[in-house]
Coordinates of C-alpha atoms in Angstrom, one line a residue:
M1 CA -3.4 6.0 -106.5
R2 CA -2.5 5.3 -102.7
I3 CA -2.1 9.0 -102.4
S4 CA -5.6 10.1 -103.5
A5 CA -7.1 7.2 -101.2
L6 CA -4.9 8.9 -98.3
L7 CA -6.4 12.2 -99.1
G8 CA -10.0 11.2 -99.2
L9 CA -10.0 9.3 -96.2
I10 CA -8.5 12.3 -94.4
A11 CA -11.2 14.6 -95.8
L12 CA -13.8 12.2 -94.6
V13 CA -12.3 12.6 -91.1
I14 CA -12.1 16.4 -91.1
K15 CA -15.9 16.3 -92.1
K16 CA -16.7 14.2 -89.3
M17 CA -14.8 16.4 -86.6
E18 CA -16.7 19.2 -88.2
A19 CA -20.2 17.7 -87.4
M20 CA -19.3 17.1 -83.9
T21 CA -17.7 20.4 -83.1
P22 CA -20.6 22.3 -82.1
W23 CA -21.8 19.2 -79.8
M24 CA -18.5 19.1 -78.0
D25 CA -18.3 23.3 -77.8
G26 CA -21.9 22.9 -76.2
G27 CA -23.2 24.6 -79.3
G28 CA -26.3 23.2 -80.8
K29 CA -29.7 24.9 -80.9
Q30 CA -30.4 27.3 -78.2
E31 CA -33.7 28.2 -77.2
Q32 CA -34.6 31.8 -76.9
P33 CA -35.4 32.7 -73.5
Q34 CA -39.2 34.1 -73.3
D35 CA -40.5 36.8 -70.9
E36 CA -42.4 36.4 -68.0
G37 CA -45.4 37.4 -69.1
T38 CA -45.3 35.0 -72.0
A39 CA -44.0 31.9 -69.6
Y40 CA -46.9 32.2 -67.1
N41 CA -49.5 32.8 -70.2
N42 CA -48.3 29.1 -71.3
L43 CA -49.0 27.4 -68.2
E44 CA -52.3 25.1 -67.9
L45 CA -53.6 25.8 -64.1
G46 CA -56.6 23.8 -65.3
S47 CA -59.4 24.0 -62.2
Y48 CA -57.1 25.7 -60.3
D49 CA -59.2 27.0 -57.2
P50 CA -57.6 28.8 -53.9
N51 CA -60.6 28.0 -52.0
L52 CA -59.9 25.3 -49.7
D53 CA -63.6 24.4 -49.2
N54 CA -63.3 23.0 -52.6
Y55 CA -61.1 20.2 -51.5
D56 CA -61.7 16.5 -50.5
L57 CA -59.9 16.0 -47.3
S58 CA -61.1 12.7 -46.9
N59 CA -57.2 11.4 -47.5
Y60 CA -56.1 12.9 -44.7
E61 CA -54.8 10.2 -42.3
E62 CA -53.0 11.0 -38.7
K63 CA -50.7 7.9 -37.7
V64 CA -49.7 7.0 -34.7
I65 CA -46.4 5.1 -34.3
K66 CA -46.4 2.8 -31.4
S67 CA -43.3 1.1 -29.6
D68 CA -42.9 -1.1 -26.9
Y69 CA -42.5 2.1 -24.5
G70 CA -45.8 3.4 -25.7
V71 CA -47.2 6.3 -27.7
L72 CA -44.8 8.4 -29.6
T73 CA -45.1 11.6 -31.3
P74 CA -48.3 11.2 -33.9
T75 CA -47.1 12.0 -37.7
T76 CA -49.3 13.2 -40.1
E77 CA -49.9 12.2 -43.4
V78 CA -51.8 14.2 -46.6
G79 CA -52.6 13.2 -50.0
T80 CA -49.7 11.5 -51.4
L81 CA -46.9 12.5 -49.0
A82 CA -44.1 9.9 -48.8
P83 CA -44.7 8.0 -46.0
P84 CA -42.7 8.0 -42.7
T85 CA -40.2 5.9 -42.5
T86 CA -40.8 3.2 -40.4
R87 CA -39.0 2.9 -36.9
A88 CA -37.2 -0.1 -35.8
S89 CA -38.3 -1.6 -32.7
T90 CA -36.7 -1.3 -29.8
K91 CA -36.7 -4.9 -29.0
T92 CA -34.8 -5.2 -32.2
M93 CA -32.7 -2.3 -31.5
M94 CA -31.5 -3.8 -28.3
A95 CA -31.0 -7.2 -29.5
T96 CA -28.8 -5.6 -32.0
M97 CA -26.7 -4.1 -29.1
A98 CA -23.7 -5.4 -27.6
P99 CA -24.5 -7.6 -24.8
R100 CA -23.2 -5.7 -21.4
T101 CA -20.7 -7.7 -19.3
W102 CA -21.4 -7.6 -15.4
T103 CA -18.5 -7.5 -13.1
A104 CA -19.1 -9.4 -9.7
I105 CA -18.3 -7.0 -7.3
T106 CA -17.2 -8.4 -3.7
T107 CA -16.8 -6.6 -0.4
P108 CA -13.0 -7.0 0.8
S109 CA -12.6 -8.1 4.0
I110 CA -11.3 -6.4 7.0
S111 CA -7.9 -7.9 6.8
S112 CA -7.4 -7.5 3.3
L113 CA -8.3 -3.5 3.6
L114 CA -6.0 -3.1 6.1
N115 CA -3.4 -4.4 4.0
A116 CA -4.2 -2.3 1.8
L117 CA -4.1 0.7 3.7
T118 CA -1.0 0.2 5.2
A119 CA 0.7 -0.8 1.6
Q120 CA 0.1 3.1 0.9
G121 CA 1.4 4.0 3.8
L122 CA -2.1 4.9 6.0
P123 CA -2.3 3.7 9.2
T124 CA -4.1 1.2 10.9
C125 CA -6.7 3.7 12.7
L126 CA -8.1 4.3 9.5
V127 CA -9.5 0.8 10.3
C128 CA -9.3 0.0 13.9
V129 CA -10.2 2.5 16.8
C130 CA -7.6 4.3 18.3
L131 CA -8.2 6.1 21.7
G132 CA -5.2 7.9 22.7
T133 CA -2.4 5.5 23.0
S134 CA -4.7 2.5 22.6
V135 CA -6.0 0.1 20.0
Y136 CA -9.0 -2.0 19.5
C137 CA -8.8 -4.2 16.6
D138 CA -11.4 -7.0 18.0
D139 CA -13.7 -9.2 15.9
A140 CA -12.1 -7.5 12.7
D141 CA -12.0 -10.6 10.8
L142 CA -7.7 -10.0 11.0
E143 CA -5.4 -13.1 10.1
R144 CA -2.2 -11.1 11.0
I145 CA -1.3 -8.4 13.2
P146 CA -1.4 -5.5 11.7
P147 CA 1.0 -2.5 11.6
L148 CA 1.0 -0.5 14.4
P149 CA 1.6 3.2 16.0
Q150 CA 4.8 3.9 17.2
E151 CA 3.1 5.3 20.5
T152 CA 0.9 2.3 21.1
T153 CA 0.8 1.0 24.8
Y154 CA -2.4 -1.3 24.7
L155 CA -3.3 -3.7 22.2
Y156 CA -6.6 -5.4 22.0
A157 CA -6.9 -7.8 18.7
R158 CA -9.5 -10.4 20.3
F159 CA -11.4 -12.9 18.4
N160 CA -10.1 -12.4 15.1
N161 CA -8.5 -15.1 12.6
I162 CA -4.6 -14.8 13.5
S163 CA -2.8 -17.8 13.3
Q164 CA 0.6 -17.2 13.6
I165 CA 3.0 -14.1 15.6
Q166 CA 6.1 -13.3 13.7
T167 CA 9.1 -11.3 15.0
G168 CA 8.4 -8.1 13.4
D169 CA 4.9 -7.8 14.1
F170 CA 6.0 -5.8 17.2
K171 CA 8.9 -4.2 16.0
G172 CA 9.9 -1.1 17.6
L173 CA 6.9 -0.9 20.1
R174 CA 9.1 0.1 22.9
K175 CA 6.2 1.7 24.7
L176 CA 3.5 -1.4 24.3
K177 CA 2.6 -2.5 28.0
R178 CA -0.5 -4.9 27.0
I179 CA -1.1 -7.4 24.6
D180 CA -4.5 -9.1 24.1
L181 CA -4.9 -11.6 21.8
S182 CA -8.0 -13.5 23.4
G183 CA -10.2 -15.9 21.0
N184 CA -7.7 -16.7 18.1
S185 CA -6.5 -19.5 16.3
I186 CA -2.8 -18.9 17.0
S187 CA -0.3 -22.0 16.9
T188 CA 3.0 -20.6 16.3
I189 CA 4.7 -17.8 17.9
E190 CA 8.1 -16.6 17.1
D191 CA 10.6 -17.0 19.6
D192 CA 11.4 -13.7 20.2
A193 CA 8.3 -12.2 19.2
F194 CA 7.5 -10.7 22.6
L195 CA 11.1 -9.4 24.2
L196 CA 9.6 -5.8 24.4
P197 CA 11.3 -3.6 26.8
A198 CA 7.6 -2.3 28.5
L199 CA 5.6 -5.3 28.0
Q200 CA 3.8 -6.1 31.1
E201 CA 0.5 -8.2 30.2
L202 CA 0.2 -11.1 27.4
I203 CA -3.0 -12.4 27.3
I204 CA -3.2 -14.9 24.9
P205 CA -5.8 -18.0 26.0
E206 CA -8.3 -19.6 23.9
N207 CA -5.5 -19.9 21.0
K208 CA -4.1 -23.4 19.8
L209 CA -0.4 -22.7 21.2
V210 CA 1.6 -25.8 22.0
S211 CA 4.6 -24.1 23.3
L212 CA 5.2 -21.1 24.7
P213 CA 7.9 -18.3 23.3
R214 CA 10.5 -16.2 25.3
L215 CA 8.9 -14.0 27.7
P216 CA 10.3 -10.5 28.7
G217 CA 11.7 -9.7 32.3
S218 CA 9.3 -6.9 32.4
L219 CA 5.9 -9.4 32.8
V220 CA 3.9 -9.1 35.4
R221 CA 0.7 -11.3 33.9
L222 CA 0.7 -14.2 31.4
D223 CA -2.5 -15.8 30.4
A224 CA -2.3 -18.8 28.5
Q225 CA -5.7 -20.5 29.8
L226 CA -7.4 -23.0 27.7
N227 CA -4.5 -23.7 25.0
N228 CA -3.0 -26.9 23.9
L229 CA 0.3 -26.3 25.9
Q230 CA 2.5 -29.4 26.7
S231 CA 5.6 -29.3 29.4
P232 CA 8.0 -30.0 26.7
G233 CA 6.9 -26.8 25.2
I234 CA 8.0 -24.7 28.0
L235 CA 11.5 -24.2 28.2
P236 CA 13.3 -25.0 31.5
E237 CA 13.5 -22.0 33.9
S238 CA 11.3 -20.1 31.7
F239 CA 9.7 -18.3 34.5
R240 CA 12.5 -18.2 37.0
E241 CA 14.1 -14.9 35.7
L242 CA 10.7 -13.2 35.7
K243 CA 11.5 -11.4 38.7
K244 CA 8.4 -9.0 38.1
L245 CA 5.4 -11.9 37.5
Q246 CA 3.0 -12.1 39.9
F247 CA -0.3 -13.8 37.6
L248 CA 0.3 -16.9 35.8
Y249 CA -2.7 -18.6 34.1
L250 CA -2.0 -22.2 32.4
S251 CA -5.6 -24.0 33.4
D252 CA -6.9 -26.0 30.8
N253 CA -3.7 -27.2 28.9
K254 CA -2.0 -30.4 28.5
L255 CA 0.7 -29.9 31.2
D256 CA 2.3 -32.9 32.9
Y257 CA 4.8 -30.5 35.1
I258 CA 5.9 -27.0 35.3
P259 CA 9.2 -25.7 35.2
V260 CA 10.8 -24.5 38.5
P261 CA 11.9 -22.8 40.4
L262 CA 9.3 -20.2 40.2
P263 CA 10.0 -16.3 40.8
S264 CA 9.4 -15.1 44.4
S265 CA 7.0 -12.5 43.1
L266 CA 4.3 -14.8 42.1
R267 CA 1.2 -14.2 44.3
S268 CA -1.1 -16.5 42.0
L269 CA -0.6 -19.8 40.0
H270 CA -3.8 -21.5 38.1
L271 CA -3.1 -24.9 36.9
Q272 CA -7.3 -26.0 37.1
D273 CA -7.5 -28.9 34.4
S274 CA -4.1 -29.9 34.0
R275 CA -2.1 -33.1 34.3
V276 CA 0.1 -31.5 36.3
Q277 CA 1.7 -34.2 39.1
E278 CA 4.1 -32.4 41.3
S279 CA 3.5 -32.1 45.1
P280 CA 2.6 -29.0 46.5
G281 CA 5.8 -28.8 48.3
I282 CA 7.8 -28.3 45.5
L283 CA 5.8 -25.7 44.4
R284 CA 6.3 -24.2 47.9
P285 CA 3.1 -23.3 49.2
G286 CA 2.6 -20.3 51.2
S287 CA 4.6 -17.5 48.9
Y288 CA 1.6 -17.7 46.5
R289 CA -1.8 -19.1 46.0
I290 CA -2.2 -22.2 44.3
E291 CA -5.4 -23.1 42.2
A292 CA -5.0 -26.4 41.2
P293 CA -6.5 -30.2 42.4
F294 CA -3.5 -31.5 43.2
P295 CA -3.4 -35.2 44.6
A296 CA -3.1 -36.1 48.1
P297 CA 0.2 -37.2 49.3
V298 CA 1.0 -40.4 49.3
P299 CA 2.2 -41.3 53.2
Q300 CA 5.5 -43.3 53.4
K301 CA 6.0 -46.4 55.1
Q302 CA 8.8 -46.6 57.7
G303 CA 12.2 -47.3 56.9
Q304 CA 11.6 -45.8 52.6
F305 CA 12.7 -42.6 51.8

């Protein structure tokens, strides 16, 4: 019984598979191809009329798409053509764009520009004016002495914001004859900053100096007017060894005295508006012209020395 039932089940499965075979093989009823004439004859052309006069063009419509920037190119819609794709508003598109990041632009100062140039090995003469061996850096917003060409003989750096002079500022400038730093904010000068072999004129008025550094023996003119110089800020015998010094300008300071003796080469001494109380006799009048409001000598009584 079991074997016969099993055989019957197998026969049933085989039948089903035979029934599905035509569909799996791409079989089935296939339509016979018709010739070209027969195919055209079966078309129902209805009331087809090639004459355009019989058509109603009332459905013709010209649409103009407008945007925030004005009228764009018109698009044409005829009959049941698919409607044009609606364009997003320009404002909507711009709203979805990433916001721009604006970077603040600052104008660099001359000082920072000089530092940047010299850091790249470029000379100061690209910013300052160099005429021959003279360098002009007047009113250039400098905060320090810029690196100078080795051949510099005259430096003019007036009316800047220089606050201190360092020893290395003039290093190697063996031909430098004149330094003019008028109208800065110099309050400190390192002791050896001006010990240059050829320096003849040191012009440093209208600064904030309370003391003087060591001075070179080649100096002919020293102008330190309109500072805050005090007598303890000048080393003893500072001027004695200046054998070539001819002009000494110390007016408008806070000096109570100046160190003596002064060099025999001196021709003019200016001490106006100072507190110097020394007697003219000590300053040896006659060997040079004194410009100072010295008080009259106090007459001595007999028997007093």
